[in-house]
Amino acid sequence: MDSLGTQFYKAFIKSGRWQLYLKGLGSTLEVTLFAALLGLLLGTVACLFNMQRSRRGKRTVGSVIAYVYIDIIRGTPTMIQLLIMWNVILATSKNKVLVASLAFGINSGAYVAEIIRGGIQSVDAGQMEAGRSLGLSRMQTMQFVILPQAFKNCFPSLLNEVITLLKETSIAGVVGLSELTHASDQVSSATYQYLMPLLGAAALYFAVVKLLSFLFGLLEKKLRESDLR
């Protein structure tokens, strides 16, 4: 069995294999960014539609569609959704980043919708009445009064969703995307060693998660400071 130093050399140095990890990390971050933005957009829209009710208190057509979307996406595995996107919906596409971004974005949107719903429900009901009394429509009150407060309330949960999304991209290798985990698999196949490649991938995931937590922590601190003014 090779020494740890030899394993390290084969996993990261030999044949410039460290470049595979950097390329994989780049794909992982690209998919995470696009999927997070799509998930935030879809989640916000789905949440607002899901909370719609008619004057009689019944669900609207948009509310039913949003509810079904959230229910199905949250109730099925991400892997299945990714494979359906790759083999069925976008079967003719060769853009693996696009396929993965759409699959993970649609998946994330369902969870973001529930996170934002919890944030909206945490806002005092009197805020809506106050906005309406100032002459704002229900939609304007939701846009300028309720949603900003809701996003502040659910910010930590949204951060956790981004981190979860980052780690979920590790299954994108099943559609041939050379993301970080897939890069470690390639190195393992070439060296017939698994410890160092997997530890390398894990270390990069950990570093990115810590960086995101730090940056979001600074942003959350700024948001709290604005509340005290």
C-alpha angles and dihedrals in degrees: 000000000000120000119252090256092054091046090051091050093050094045100047114008109035114091089358092284091161086076090065090059093049092048090048091048090051092053091046093052092044093053092043093052096049093041092049092051092046091046092051092050095045092042094053093048093044091049094052092047092045091055094050117115133177121241088267091056095252126131118266123225090259090050092053092049091049092047092051091048093051093043096049096043094048091045099053131064119265090229091060091049091050092050092048090051091049101040102032119015098037098018092138095050121101093188102105093179090056092048093049093044092052094045095048093039093054090046093049092047092066092054093042089053091059092044092053091044088058090048092051093048090052090061113094112260089228089071090072092048091048092052093049091049089057090058098261119139120240090258093048091049090051092048100044104026113022104035097050090053092043092053090051091051095049098037095110090051091050089052090053089050091054091050091048090049091052091054094043090061086074088086093057089093089081088076092046099261111150096227124152099280091045089052091056089050090053091052091046090052091051097045101030087228125113110178100071098041092049093045089050092052091045091051092053092048090049093049093051092047091051091048092050091047090051095048094045089046090057091048092048090051090053090050091052091050090055089054091058095054 
